[in-house]
Amino acid sequence: MEHLPDDVLLKLMSFLDVADLLQCCLVCKRLAPLARHADVWRHRDVSWTSRCTRLRHRALFAALRLAPCVHSLEILLPPLPQPGLQLHTLFTAPCAARRLTLTLREELGAWQASLLIRHQSALGRLKEIDLRICCKLGSQQNDSAPPVAPVLFGTLATTSGLDALKITGDLRKGDMLDAPAPSTVVASLRRFECLTRDQVDCDAHWLEPFTNAVLATHAATLTDVRVVSLGRPCPSPLMAPLLASMPHLTMLKCQMLPGMEAVAACAELRSVELRVDPDMGAALRASTASFFRLAHQLRHVSIWCSEFCEAGEFVSAMATSGRSCVETVCVDNQDVLDRPQAERLSAAVHWLPALRLLKIKVGAYSEDARRTLLTVANNSLRVHLCAPHRTLNHRTLIKLFCCKSYPKSK
């Protein structure tokens, strides 16, 4: 083995697991520094969750102390009690991660997450943060925003050098957060997600100051924005102008926004996923319809709604412009599709010349509605109608592909 060059040994060590790699540090003086080389660790994923055994906990602690870098670091906070647990290793180890996945199971984990994010940011390699909140960040006695929330979200808003930031989970209802103080963070974020868990008592409108601060700071670089809140209050009127100021925005997932027609000014916007809240007023519906009439650059549109007539209104708005370039339209709701709604949708589809796929998922549909949609299918347009119940009396999964075979190219 002494005749093998170092690059060959590094390649071989990259296939070893963490425990075997740590054993290499004890073999000889030549293998010890190679086992700690960055090329051996930079593509590894280190996980410290509830599934880890005691032996694996020890190996992970040793890896954090010896490894110069890893690709991703997944940690459950606060960690489950373990004999000989050395928690300070997380906040002092020189191991730099490119991706940080944090799952908060208790409120104490939010404080630990803030410290860990600051530590990894100081190491200079952190590019992605995935924060999963599985607990209520606040006291149980009152319904106000907890003190830990400003610390955690303030840390996220002021972390520099990130490419992607994702926040999901149980974002409980609380008082509005104060906008983060102005910082010297340079715009770098390309993907931003803030998605709440689909539950009735989840109201995340109190996160809007944090969301608006992130959008304003990274407006010059953001290309993918996915912000959906199940809160009943009307979204902030500041969000639509912030989205409109993004020159490179290509993907947008959001609910209906006040002044949404301004977002049509994003010349590179290609995909839109819209969540329609039935409790929103006529002004929001009119603003959203104006957005679809003006956004001629769109290619893919997906609409989630509780009533099918709402989706038909927005598809008709795309058609009335006469300049739409939409190639894919997806409608997802649990309403019953009847013949009048299918006729209105078919009439609008005729004025979408670039449309290639119409995908409809409903709770149930009538036979007349199915036949009406069959009339719009042709050699260039596929219609995919999916419902858990073909009629209200059927209990079989129906996937109906209404399309003809494409002509073979010569």
mmCIF file of C-alpha atoms in Angstrom:
data_model
loop_
_atom_site.group_PDB
_atom_site.id
_atom_site.type_symbol
_atom_site.label_atom_id
_atom_site.label_comp_id
_atom_site.label_asym_id
_atom_site.label_seq_id
_atom_site.Cartn_x
_atom_site.Cartn_y
_atom_site.Cartn_z
ATOM 1 C CA MET A 1 0.000 0.000 0.000
ATOM 2 C CA GLU A 2 2.960 2.316 0.460
ATOM 3 C CA HIS A 3 3.329 2.466 -3.341
ATOM 4 C CA LEU A 4 -0.169 3.900 -3.873
ATOM 5 C CA PRO A 5 -0.286 7.670 -4.419
ATOM 6 C CA ASP A 6 -2.228 9.860 -2.047
ATOM 7 C CA ASP A 7 -4.992 10.710 -4.534
ATOM 8 C CA VAL A 8 -5.787 6.991 -4.966
ATOM 9 C CA LEU A 9 -5.959 6.508 -1.203
ATOM 10 C CA LEU A 10 -8.237 9.532 -0.878
ATOM 11 C CA LYS A 11 -10.564 8.076 -3.491
ATOM 12 C CA LEU A 12 -10.676 4.748 -1.662
ATOM 13 C CA MET A 13 -11.329 6.402 1.694
ATOM 14 C CA SER A 14 -14.267 8.319 0.254
ATOM 15 C CA PHE A 15 -16.182 5.007 0.075
ATOM 16 C CA LEU A 16 -15.678 4.146 3.771
ATOM 17 C CA ASP A 17 -18.308 4.878 6.383
ATOM 18 C CA VAL A 18 -17.651 7.278 9.242
ATOM 19 C CA ALA A 19 -16.663 4.623 11.792
ATOM 20 C CA ASP A 20 -14.121 2.956 9.477
ATOM 21 C CA LEU A 21 -12.740 6.305 8.437
ATOM 22 C CA LEU A 22 -12.115 7.263 12.048
ATOM 23 C CA GLN A 23 -10.258 3.987 12.541
ATOM 24 C CA CYS A 24 -7.924 4.954 9.707
ATOM 25 C CA CYS A 25 -6.710 7.845 11.852
ATOM 26 C CA LEU A 26 -5.151 5.247 14.206
ATOM 27 C CA VAL A 27 -3.447 3.050 11.599
ATOM 28 C CA CYS A 28 -0.289 4.964 10.723
ATOM 29 C CA LYS A 29 1.139 8.446 10.319
ATOM 30 C CA ARG A 30 0.439 8.476 6.598
ATOM 31 C CA LEU A 31 -3.243 7.537 6.762
ATOM 32 C CA ALA A 32 -4.056 9.812 9.701
ATOM 33 C CA PRO A 33 -3.820 13.130 7.791
ATOM 34 C CA LEU A 34 -5.424 11.572 4.703
ATOM 35 C CA ALA A 35 -8.419 10.457 6.770
ATOM 36 C CA ARG A 36 -8.943 14.087 7.773
ATOM 37 C CA HIS A 37 -8.546 15.453 4.249
ATOM 38 C CA ALA A 38 -11.339 17.671 2.911
ATOM 39 C CA ASP A 39 -11.797 15.565 -0.253
ATOM 40 C CA VAL A 40 -12.803 12.589 1.906
ATOM 41 C CA TRP A 41 -15.486 14.495 3.818
ATOM 42 C CA ARG A 42 -16.850 17.221 1.555
ATOM 43 C CA HIS A 43 -19.557 14.996 -0.010
ATOM 44 C CA ARG A 44 -20.649 13.225 3.167
ATOM 45 C CA ASP A 45 -24.005 13.637 4.913
ATOM 46 C CA VAL A 46 -23.830 13.548 8.706
ATOM 47 C CA SER A 47 -27.104 12.895 10.540
ATOM 48 C CA TRP A 48 -27.742 13.214 14.270
ATOM 49 C CA THR A 49 -31.419 12.385 14.846
ATOM 50 C CA SER A 50 -33.558 10.234 17.126
ATOM 51 C CA ARG A 51 -32.663 7.154 15.054
ATOM 52 C CA CYS A 52 -28.979 7.297 16.017
ATOM 53 C CA THR A 53 -27.678 4.635 18.408
ATOM 54 C CA ARG A 54 -25.249 5.336 21.251
ATOM 55 C CA LEU A 55 -22.314 4.003 19.243
ATOM 56 C CA ARG A 56 -23.238 6.163 16.289
ATOM 57 C CA HIS A 57 -23.512 9.212 18.549
ATOM 58 C CA ARG A 58 -19.901 8.746 19.586
ATOM 59 C CA ALA A 59 -18.759 8.356 15.975
ATOM 60 C CA LEU A 60 -20.599 11.526 14.956
ATOM 61 C CA PHE A 61 -19.050 13.529 17.785
ATOM 62 C CA ALA A 62 -15.606 12.336 16.726
ATOM 63 C CA ALA A 63 -16.393 13.177 13.089
ATOM 64 C CA LEU A 64 -17.406 16.724 13.996
ATOM 65 C CA ARG A 65 -14.116 17.196 15.848
ATOM 66 C CA LEU A 66 -11.867 15.705 13.147
ATOM 67 C CA ALA A 67 -13.610 16.356 9.807
ATOM 68 C CA PRO A 68 -12.773 19.706 8.168
ATOM 69 C CA CYS A 69 -16.066 19.838 6.262
ATOM 70 C CA VAL A 70 -19.189 17.862 5.289
ATOM 71 C CA HIS A 71 -21.862 18.320 2.660
ATOM 72 C CA SER A 72 -24.875 18.309 4.991
ATOM 73 C CA LEU A 73 -25.476 18.220 8.712
ATOM 74 C CA GLU A 74 -28.901 17.028 9.955
ATOM 75 C CA ILE A 75 -29.568 17.553 13.658
ATOM 76 C CA LEU A 76 -32.551 17.148 15.986
ATOM 77 C CA LEU A 77 -32.704 19.974 18.527
ATOM 78 C CA PRO A 78 -32.568 19.666 21.419
ATOM 79 C CA PRO A 79 -30.839 16.281 21.080
ATOM 80 C CA LEU A 80 -32.281 13.295 22.889
ATOM 81 C CA PRO A 81 -30.492 12.544 26.193
ATOM 82 C CA GLN A 82 -27.512 10.243 25.731
ATOM 83 C CA PRO A 83 -24.849 9.069 28.204
ATOM 84 C CA GLY A 84 -21.738 11.185 27.771
ATOM 85 C CA LEU A 85 -23.484 13.686 25.496
ATOM 86 C CA GLN A 86 -21.101 16.523 24.628
ATOM 87 C CA LEU A 87 -23.499 19.134 23.307
ATOM 88 C CA HIS A 88 -20.894 21.888 23.176
ATOM 89 C CA THR A 89 -19.218 20.035 20.291
ATOM 90 C CA LEU A 90 -21.973 21.278 17.976
ATOM 91 C CA PHE A 91 -21.126 24.917 18.641
ATOM 92 C CA THR A 92 -17.331 24.642 18.796
ATOM 93 C CA ALA A 93 -16.346 21.938 16.291
ATOM 94 C CA PRO A 94 -14.383 23.146 13.218
ATOM 95 C CA CYS A 95 -16.448 20.967 10.858
ATOM 96 C CA ALA A 96 -18.035 23.277 8.261
ATOM 97 C CA ALA A 97 -21.282 22.148 6.584
ATOM 98 C CA ARG A 98 -22.649 23.330 3.269
ATOM 99 C CA ARG A 99 -26.245 22.359 4.090
ATOM 100 C CA LEU A 100 -27.810 22.564 7.549
ATOM 101 C CA THR A 101 -31.060 20.683 8.303
ATOM 102 C CA LEU A 102 -32.477 21.484 11.742
ATOM 103 C CA THR A 103 -35.573 19.896 13.284
ATOM 104 C CA LEU A 104 -36.922 21.660 16.374
ATOM 105 C CA ARG A 105 -38.834 19.355 18.713
ATOM 106 C CA GLU A 106 -38.895 21.739 21.696
ATOM 107 C CA GLU A 107 -38.676 25.477 22.277
ATOM 108 C CA LEU A 108 -35.153 25.118 23.661
ATOM 109 C CA GLY A 109 -34.069 23.883 20.240
ATOM 110 C CA ALA A 110 -34.721 27.341 18.790
ATOM 111 C CA TRP A 111 -31.984 28.871 20.949
ATOM 112 C CA GLN A 112 -29.605 26.064 20.026
ATOM 113 C CA ALA A 113 -30.473 26.467 16.344
ATOM 114 C CA SER A 114 -29.581 30.174 16.497
ATOM 115 C CA LEU A 115 -26.186 29.384 18.021
ATOM 116 C CA LEU A 116 -25.486 26.616 15.520
ATOM 117 C CA ILE A 117 -26.429 28.770 12.520
ATOM 118 C CA ARG A 118 -24.140 31.558 13.714
ATOM 119 C CA HIS A 119 -21.289 29.104 14.283
ATOM 120 C CA GLN A 120 -21.621 27.472 10.864
ATOM 121 C CA SER A 121 -21.951 30.858 9.164
ATOM 122 C CA ALA A 122 -18.687 31.960 10.806
ATOM 123 C CA LEU A 123 -16.943 28.887 9.365
ATOM 124 C CA GLY A 124 -17.723 30.296 5.913
ATOM 125 C CA ARG A 125 -19.139 27.276 4.031
ATOM 126 C CA LEU A 126 -22.861 27.408 4.855
ATOM 127 C CA LYS A 127 -25.074 27.794 1.752
ATOM 128 C CA GLU A 128 -28.407 26.118 2.560
ATOM 129 C CA ILE A 129 -30.619 26.050 5.653
ATOM 130 C CA ASP A 130 -33.659 23.789 6.051
ATOM 131 C CA LEU A 131 -35.552 24.593 9.256
ATOM 132 C CA ARG A 132 -38.339 22.210 10.306
ATOM 133 C CA ILE A 133 -40.416 23.378 13.248
ATOM 134 C CA CYS A 134 -42.260 20.576 15.053
ATOM 135 C CA CYS A 135 -43.181 22.460 18.218
ATOM 136 C CA LYS A 136 -44.945 25.616 19.312
ATOM 137 C CA LEU A 137 -42.405 28.380 19.735
ATOM 138 C CA GLY A 138 -43.972 29.970 22.782
ATOM 139 C CA SER A 139 -45.362 29.510 26.211
ATOM 140 C CA GLN A 140 -48.580 27.613 26.726
ATOM 141 C CA GLN A 141 -50.176 30.253 28.980
ATOM 142 C CA ASN A 142 -50.784 32.964 26.383
ATOM 143 C CA ASP A 143 -51.214 33.336 22.662
ATOM 144 C CA SER A 144 -48.428 35.788 21.922
ATOM 145 C CA ALA A 145 -45.220 35.524 19.922
ATOM 146 C CA PRO A 146 -42.532 33.931 22.111
ATOM 147 C CA PRO A 147 -39.275 35.719 22.959
ATOM 148 C CA VAL A 148 -37.289 33.040 21.148
ATOM 149 C CA ALA A 149 -38.933 33.757 17.790
ATOM 150 C CA PRO A 150 -37.242 37.156 17.193
ATOM 151 C CA VAL A 151 -33.856 35.622 18.015
ATOM 152 C CA LEU A 152 -34.270 32.666 15.679
ATOM 153 C CA PHE A 153 -35.765 34.513 12.725
ATOM 154 C CA GLY A 154 -33.471 37.481 13.243
ATOM 155 C CA THR A 155 -30.519 35.107 12.939
ATOM 156 C CA LEU A 156 -31.943 33.664 9.716
ATOM 157 C CA ALA A 157 -32.545 37.123 8.241
ATOM 158 C CA THR A 158 -29.009 38.334 8.963
ATOM 159 C CA THR A 159 -27.082 35.225 7.883
ATOM 160 C CA SER A 160 -25.005 36.101 4.828
ATOM 161 C CA GLY A 161 -23.820 33.972 1.929
ATOM 162 C CA LEU A 162 -26.876 31.675 1.740
ATOM 163 C CA ASP A 163 -28.171 30.232 -1.535
ATOM 164 C CA ALA A 164 -31.345 28.578 -0.186
ATOM 165 C CA LEU A 165 -33.519 29.070 2.895
ATOM 166 C CA LYS A 166 -36.479 26.804 3.678
ATOM 167 C CA ILE A 167 -38.816 27.068 6.674
ATOM 168 C CA THR A 168 -41.604 24.538 7.200
ATOM 169 C CA GLY A 169 -43.661 23.089 10.010
ATOM 170 C CA ASP A 170 -45.954 24.231 12.791
ATOM 171 C CA LEU A 171 -45.870 28.025 12.753
ATOM 172 C CA ARG A 172 -48.336 28.834 15.482
ATOM 173 C CA LYS A 173 -50.417 31.993 15.660
ATOM 174 C CA GLY A 174 -48.663 34.785 17.534
ATOM 175 C CA ASP A 175 -48.039 38.518 17.694
ATOM 176 C CA MET A 176 -46.445 40.191 14.722
ATOM 177 C CA LEU A 177 -42.665 40.051 14.726
ATOM 178 C CA ASP A 178 -40.767 43.292 14.504
ATOM 179 C CA ALA A 179 -38.931 43.821 11.241
ATOM 180 C CA PRO A 180 -35.265 42.796 11.576
ATOM 181 C CA ALA A 181 -32.870 45.683 12.059
ATOM 182 C CA PRO A 182 -31.083 46.869 8.899
ATOM 183 C CA SER A 183 -27.932 44.849 8.311
ATOM 184 C CA THR A 184 -25.048 44.716 5.867
ATOM 185 C CA VAL A 185 -26.074 41.348 4.398
ATOM 186 C CA VAL A 186 -25.194 41.141 0.706
ATOM 187 C CA ALA A 187 -27.897 39.705 -1.567
ATOM 188 C CA SER A 188 -27.124 36.053 -2.298
ATOM 189 C CA LEU A 189 -30.296 34.021 -1.716
ATOM 190 C CA ARG A 190 -31.697 32.266 -4.795
ATOM 191 C CA ARG A 191 -34.407 30.065 -3.290
ATOM 192 C CA PHE A 192 -36.675 31.046 -0.389
ATOM 193 C CA GLU A 193 -39.480 28.901 1.045
ATOM 194 C CA CYS A 194 -41.739 29.626 3.989
ATOM 195 C CA LEU A 195 -44.522 27.030 3.993
ATOM 196 C CA THR A 196 -46.818 26.319 6.916
ATOM 197 C CA ARG A 197 -48.209 22.936 7.811
ATOM 198 C CA ASP A 198 -51.710 22.323 6.448
ATOM 199 C CA GLN A 199 -53.737 22.586 9.629
ATOM 200 C CA VAL A 200 -56.667 24.714 10.721
ATOM 201 C CA ASP A 201 -55.134 26.424 13.757
ATOM 202 C CA CYS A 202 -51.935 27.402 11.945
ATOM 203 C CA ASP A 203 -51.811 31.138 11.266
ATOM 204 C CA ALA A 204 -48.399 32.385 10.196
ATOM 205 C CA HIS A 205 -49.225 35.961 9.205
ATOM 206 C CA TRP A 206 -47.053 37.110 12.134
ATOM 207 C CA LEU A 207 -44.038 36.049 10.051
ATOM 208 C CA GLU A 208 -44.736 38.626 7.332
ATOM 209 C CA PRO A 209 -42.205 41.236 8.628
ATOM 210 C CA PHE A 210 -39.489 38.561 8.528
ATOM 211 C CA THR A 211 -40.615 37.369 5.075
ATOM 212 C CA ASN A 212 -40.717 40.901 3.681
ATOM 213 C CA ALA A 213 -37.259 41.644 5.114
ATOM 214 C CA VAL A 214 -35.791 38.568 3.393
ATOM 215 C CA LEU A 215 -37.471 39.419 0.094
ATOM 216 C CA ALA A 216 -36.261 43.018 0.238
ATOM 217 C CA THR A 217 -32.670 42.078 1.126
ATOM 218 C CA HIS A 218 -32.279 39.426 -1.589
ATOM 219 C CA ALA A 219 -34.528 40.861 -4.301
ATOM 220 C CA ALA A 220 -31.605 41.173 -6.729
ATOM 221 C CA THR A 221 -30.747 37.452 -6.649
ATOM 222 C CA LEU A 222 -33.950 35.520 -5.840
ATOM 223 C CA THR A 223 -35.199 33.209 -8.596
ATOM 224 C CA ASP A 224 -37.525 30.850 -6.679
ATOM 225 C CA VAL A 225 -39.948 32.153 -4.024
ATOM 226 C CA ARG A 226 -42.505 29.936 -2.276
ATOM 227 C CA VAL A 227 -44.427 31.703 0.472
ATOM 228 C CA VAL A 228 -47.793 30.282 1.552
ATOM 229 C CA SER A 229 -49.556 31.183 4.782
ATOM 230 C CA LEU A 230 -52.858 29.708 5.932
ATOM 231 C CA GLY A 231 -53.629 32.814 7.962
ATOM 232 C CA ARG A 232 -57.054 34.303 7.477
ATOM 233 C CA PRO A 233 -55.963 37.965 7.647
ATOM 234 C CA CYS A 234 -55.278 39.576 4.317
ATOM 235 C CA PRO A 235 -51.614 39.291 3.319
ATOM 236 C CA SER A 236 -49.414 42.327 3.581
ATOM 237 C CA PRO A 237 -49.742 44.797 0.653
ATOM 238 C CA LEU A 238 -45.937 45.139 0.686
ATOM 239 C CA MET A 239 -45.266 41.642 -0.632
ATOM 240 C CA ALA A 240 -46.459 42.155 -4.213
ATOM 241 C CA PRO A 241 -44.232 45.230 -4.844
ATOM 242 C CA LEU A 242 -41.267 43.337 -3.391
ATOM 243 C CA LEU A 243 -41.890 40.422 -5.757
ATOM 244 C CA ALA A 244 -42.264 42.826 -8.674
ATOM 245 C CA SER A 245 -38.801 44.248 -7.962
ATOM 246 C CA MET A 246 -37.070 40.881 -8.550
ATOM 247 C CA PRO A 247 -35.460 40.909 -12.019
ATOM 248 C CA HIS A 248 -34.590 37.171 -12.028
ATOM 249 C CA LEU A 249 -37.746 35.665 -10.507
ATOM 250 C CA THR A 250 -38.719 32.512 -12.441
ATOM 251 C CA MET A 251 -40.831 30.489 -9.966
ATOM 252 C CA LEU A 252 -43.499 31.831 -7.594
ATOM 253 C CA LYS A 253 -45.737 29.946 -5.169
ATOM 254 C CA CYS A 254 -48.033 32.095 -3.069
ATOM 255 C CA GLN A 255 -51.579 32.896 -2.121
ATOM 256 C CA MET A 256 -53.597 35.746 -3.583
ATOM 257 C CA LEU A 257 -51.871 39.050 -2.825
ATOM 258 C CA PRO A 258 -53.115 42.656 -2.807
ATOM 259 C CA GLY A 259 -51.833 44.423 -5.897
ATOM 260 C CA MET A 260 -50.729 41.160 -7.479
ATOM 261 C CA GLU A 261 -50.988 42.623 -10.986
ATOM 262 C CA ALA A 262 -47.652 44.355 -10.298
ATOM 263 C CA VAL A 263 -45.891 40.956 -10.247
ATOM 264 C CA ALA A 264 -46.631 40.616 -13.971
ATOM 265 C CA ALA A 265 -43.712 43.005 -14.545
ATOM 266 C CA CYS A 266 -41.245 40.165 -13.775
ATOM 267 C CA ALA A 267 -40.082 39.398 -17.310
ATOM 268 C CA GLU A 268 -38.411 36.080 -16.408
ATOM 269 C CA LEU A 269 -41.352 34.647 -14.441
ATOM 270 C CA ARG A 270 -42.319 31.291 -15.968
ATOM 271 C CA SER A 271 -44.081 29.182 -13.304
ATOM 272 C CA VAL A 272 -46.799 30.193 -10.830
ATOM 273 C CA GLU A 273 -48.495 28.083 -8.155
ATOM 274 C CA LEU A 274 -51.447 29.946 -6.659
ATOM 275 C CA ARG A 275 -53.411 29.079 -3.530
ATOM 276 C CA VAL A 276 -56.902 30.552 -3.587
ATOM 277 C CA ASP A 277 -58.474 31.302 -0.198
ATOM 278 C CA PRO A 278 -62.303 31.296 -0.415
ATOM 279 C CA ASP A 279 -62.565 33.930 2.344
ATOM 280 C CA MET A 280 -60.718 36.598 0.344
ATOM 281 C CA GLY A 281 -62.779 39.445 -1.105
ATOM 282 C CA ALA A 282 -63.622 40.505 -4.635
ATOM 283 C CA ALA A 283 -60.772 43.046 -4.748
ATOM 284 C CA LEU A 284 -58.160 40.298 -4.332
ATOM 285 C CA ARG A 285 -59.840 38.179 -6.995
ATOM 286 C CA ALA A 286 -59.870 41.094 -9.436
ATOM 287 C CA SER A 287 -56.199 41.822 -8.725
ATOM 288 C CA THR A 288 -55.258 38.174 -9.312
ATOM 289 C CA ALA A 289 -57.269 38.033 -12.538
ATOM 290 C CA SER A 290 -55.474 41.165 -13.763
ATOM 291 C CA PHE A 291 -52.152 39.454 -13.022
ATOM 292 C CA PHE A 292 -53.041 36.504 -15.273
ATOM 293 C CA ARG A 293 -54.213 38.853 -18.041
ATOM 294 C CA LEU A 294 -50.956 40.820 -17.980
ATOM 295 C CA ALA A 295 -48.433 37.995 -17.377
ATOM 296 C CA HIS A 296 -47.942 36.864 -20.984
ATOM 297 C CA GLN A 297 -44.564 35.325 -20.161
ATOM 298 C CA LEU A 298 -45.999 32.502 -18.015
ATOM 299 C CA ARG A 299 -45.472 28.899 -19.153
ATOM 300 C CA HIS A 300 -46.775 26.789 -16.257
ATOM 301 C CA VAL A 301 -49.732 27.656 -14.010
ATOM 302 C CA SER A 302 -51.037 25.609 -11.076
ATOM 303 C CA ILE A 303 -54.121 26.671 -9.098
ATOM 304 C CA TRP A 304 -55.291 25.166 -5.802
ATOM 305 C CA CYS A 305 -58.807 26.222 -4.835
ATOM 306 C CA SER A 306 -61.840 24.987 -2.912
ATOM 307 C CA GLU A 307 -64.358 25.835 -5.658
ATOM 308 C CA PHE A 308 -63.827 25.048 -9.316
ATOM 309 C CA CYS A 309 -65.458 28.250 -10.520
ATOM 310 C CA GLU A 310 -62.557 30.231 -8.998
ATOM 311 C CA ALA A 311 -60.028 28.405 -11.158
ATOM 312 C CA GLY A 312 -62.211 28.863 -14.217
ATOM 313 C CA GLU A 313 -62.229 32.608 -13.617
ATOM 314 C CA PHE A 314 -58.444 32.810 -13.674
ATOM 315 C CA VAL A 315 -58.076 30.533 -16.723
ATOM 316 C CA SER A 316 -60.563 32.768 -18.542
ATOM 317 C CA ALA A 317 -58.448 35.780 -17.561
ATOM 318 C CA MET A 318 -55.412 34.189 -19.251
ATOM 319 C CA ALA A 319 -57.459 33.608 -22.393
ATOM 320 C CA THR A 320 -58.871 37.138 -22.664
ATOM 321 C CA SER A 321 -55.418 38.654 -23.174
ATOM 322 C CA GLY A 322 -54.987 36.851 -26.512
ATOM 323 C CA ARG A 323 -51.211 36.760 -25.984
ATOM 324 C CA SER A 324 -50.860 34.006 -23.400
ATOM 325 C CA CYS A 325 -47.944 31.574 -23.799
ATOM 326 C CA VAL A 326 -49.084 29.152 -21.078
ATOM 327 C CA GLU A 327 -48.183 25.549 -21.910
ATOM 328 C CA THR A 328 -49.411 23.750 -18.765
ATOM 329 C CA VAL A 329 -52.453 24.437 -16.588
ATOM 330 C CA CYS A 330 -53.116 22.371 -13.446
ATOM 331 C CA VAL A 331 -56.252 22.794 -11.328
ATOM 332 C CA ASP A 332 -56.534 21.046 -7.958
ATOM 333 C CA ASN A 333 -59.676 21.198 -5.832
ATOM 334 C CA GLN A 334 -62.241 18.980 -4.129
ATOM 335 C CA ASP A 335 -65.340 20.421 -5.778
ATOM 336 C CA VAL A 336 -67.715 18.577 -8.107
ATOM 337 C CA LEU A 337 -67.108 19.368 -11.775
ATOM 338 C CA ASP A 338 -70.406 19.763 -13.622
ATOM 339 C CA ARG A 339 -71.190 20.514 -17.257
ATOM 340 C CA PRO A 340 -71.531 24.347 -17.059
ATOM 341 C CA GLN A 341 -68.120 24.645 -15.407
ATOM 342 C CA ALA A 342 -66.565 22.295 -17.965
ATOM 343 C CA GLU A 343 -68.084 24.321 -20.826
ATOM 344 C CA ARG A 344 -66.677 27.564 -19.456
ATOM 345 C CA LEU A 345 -63.239 26.004 -19.060
ATOM 346 C CA SER A 346 -63.355 24.504 -22.582
ATOM 347 C CA ALA A 347 -64.280 27.859 -24.073
ATOM 348 C CA ALA A 348 -61.305 29.512 -22.367
ATOM 349 C CA VAL A 349 -58.897 26.751 -23.415
ATOM 350 C CA HIS A 350 -59.643 27.403 -27.099
ATOM 351 C CA TRP A 351 -58.009 30.828 -26.707
ATOM 352 C CA LEU A 352 -54.783 29.427 -25.275
ATOM 353 C CA PRO A 353 -52.898 28.447 -28.443
ATOM 354 C CA ALA A 354 -49.699 27.362 -26.657
ATOM 355 C CA LEU A 355 -51.450 25.051 -24.186
ATOM 356 C CA ARG A 356 -50.133 21.472 -24.298
ATOM 357 C CA LEU A 357 -51.376 19.949 -21.030
ATOM 358 C CA LEU A 358 -54.583 20.559 -19.059
ATOM 359 C CA LYS A 359 -54.554 18.626 -15.778
ATOM 360 C CA ILE A 360 -57.663 18.715 -13.598
ATOM 361 C CA LYS A 361 -58.022 17.060 -10.190
ATOM 362 C CA VAL A 362 -61.481 17.307 -8.648
ATOM 363 C CA GLY A 363 -63.517 15.536 -5.995
ATOM 364 C CA ALA A 364 -65.971 14.129 -8.562
ATOM 365 C CA TYR A 365 -67.206 14.867 -12.063
ATOM 366 C CA SER A 366 -70.284 14.136 -14.118
ATOM 367 C CA GLU A 367 -70.328 12.222 -17.379
ATOM 368 C CA ASP A 368 -71.470 15.346 -19.251
ATOM 369 C CA ALA A 369 -68.468 17.258 -17.898
ATOM 370 C CA ARG A 370 -66.119 14.512 -19.062
ATOM 371 C CA ARG A 371 -67.583 14.555 -22.577
ATOM 372 C CA THR A 372 -67.322 18.344 -22.721
ATOM 373 C CA LEU A 373 -63.626 18.234 -21.884
ATOM 374 C CA LEU A 374 -63.111 15.550 -24.535
ATOM 375 C CA THR A 375 -63.942 18.101 -27.200
ATOM 376 C CA VAL A 376 -60.827 20.203 -26.520
ATOM 377 C CA ALA A 377 -58.347 17.313 -26.728
ATOM 378 C CA ASN A 378 -56.410 17.126 -29.980
ATOM 379 C CA ASN A 379 -53.027 16.147 -31.364
ATOM 380 C CA SER A 380 -51.235 18.941 -29.477
ATOM 381 C CA LEU A 381 -53.305 19.141 -26.271
ATOM 382 C CA ARG A 382 -53.575 16.472 -23.582
ATOM 383 C CA VAL A 383 -56.368 16.586 -21.007
ATOM 384 C CA HIS A 384 -55.767 14.680 -17.781
ATOM 385 C CA LEU A 385 -58.906 14.392 -15.627
ATOM 386 C CA CYS A 386 -58.374 12.774 -12.220
ATOM 387 C CA ALA A 387 -60.929 12.214 -9.464
ATOM 388 C CA PRO A 388 -61.186 9.830 -6.507
ATOM 389 C CA HIS A 389 -64.854 9.329 -7.456
ATOM 390 C CA ARG A 390 -65.952 9.316 -11.085
ATOM 391 C CA THR A 391 -69.475 10.002 -9.854
ATOM 392 C CA LEU A 392 -70.708 10.450 -6.339
ATOM 393 C CA ASN A 393 -71.522 6.707 -6.196
ATOM 394 C CA HIS A 394 -68.185 5.384 -7.537
ATOM 395 C CA ARG A 395 -65.250 4.600 -5.225
ATOM 396 C CA THR A 396 -62.529 3.814 -7.698
ATOM 397 C CA LEU A 397 -59.575 5.880 -8.733
ATOM 398 C CA ILE A 398 -60.106 7.153 -12.266
ATOM 399 C CA LYS A 399 -57.278 8.569 -14.315
ATOM 400 C CA LEU A 400 -58.612 9.491 -17.701
ATOM 401 C CA PHE A 401 -56.154 10.482 -20.405
ATOM 402 C CA CYS A 402 -58.140 12.267 -23.086
ATOM 403 C CA CYS A 403 -55.606 12.516 -25.867
ATOM 404 C CA LYS A 404 -54.853 11.243 -29.298
ATOM 405 C CA SER A 405 -51.521 9.876 -30.350
ATOM 406 C CA TYR A 406 -49.037 12.453 -31.487
ATOM 407 C CA PRO A 407 -48.120 12.306 -35.207
ATOM 408 C CA LYS A 408 -44.835 10.545 -35.773
ATOM 409 C CA SER A 409 -42.026 12.794 -36.933
ATOM 410 C CA LYS A 410 -40.719 12.054 -40.361
#
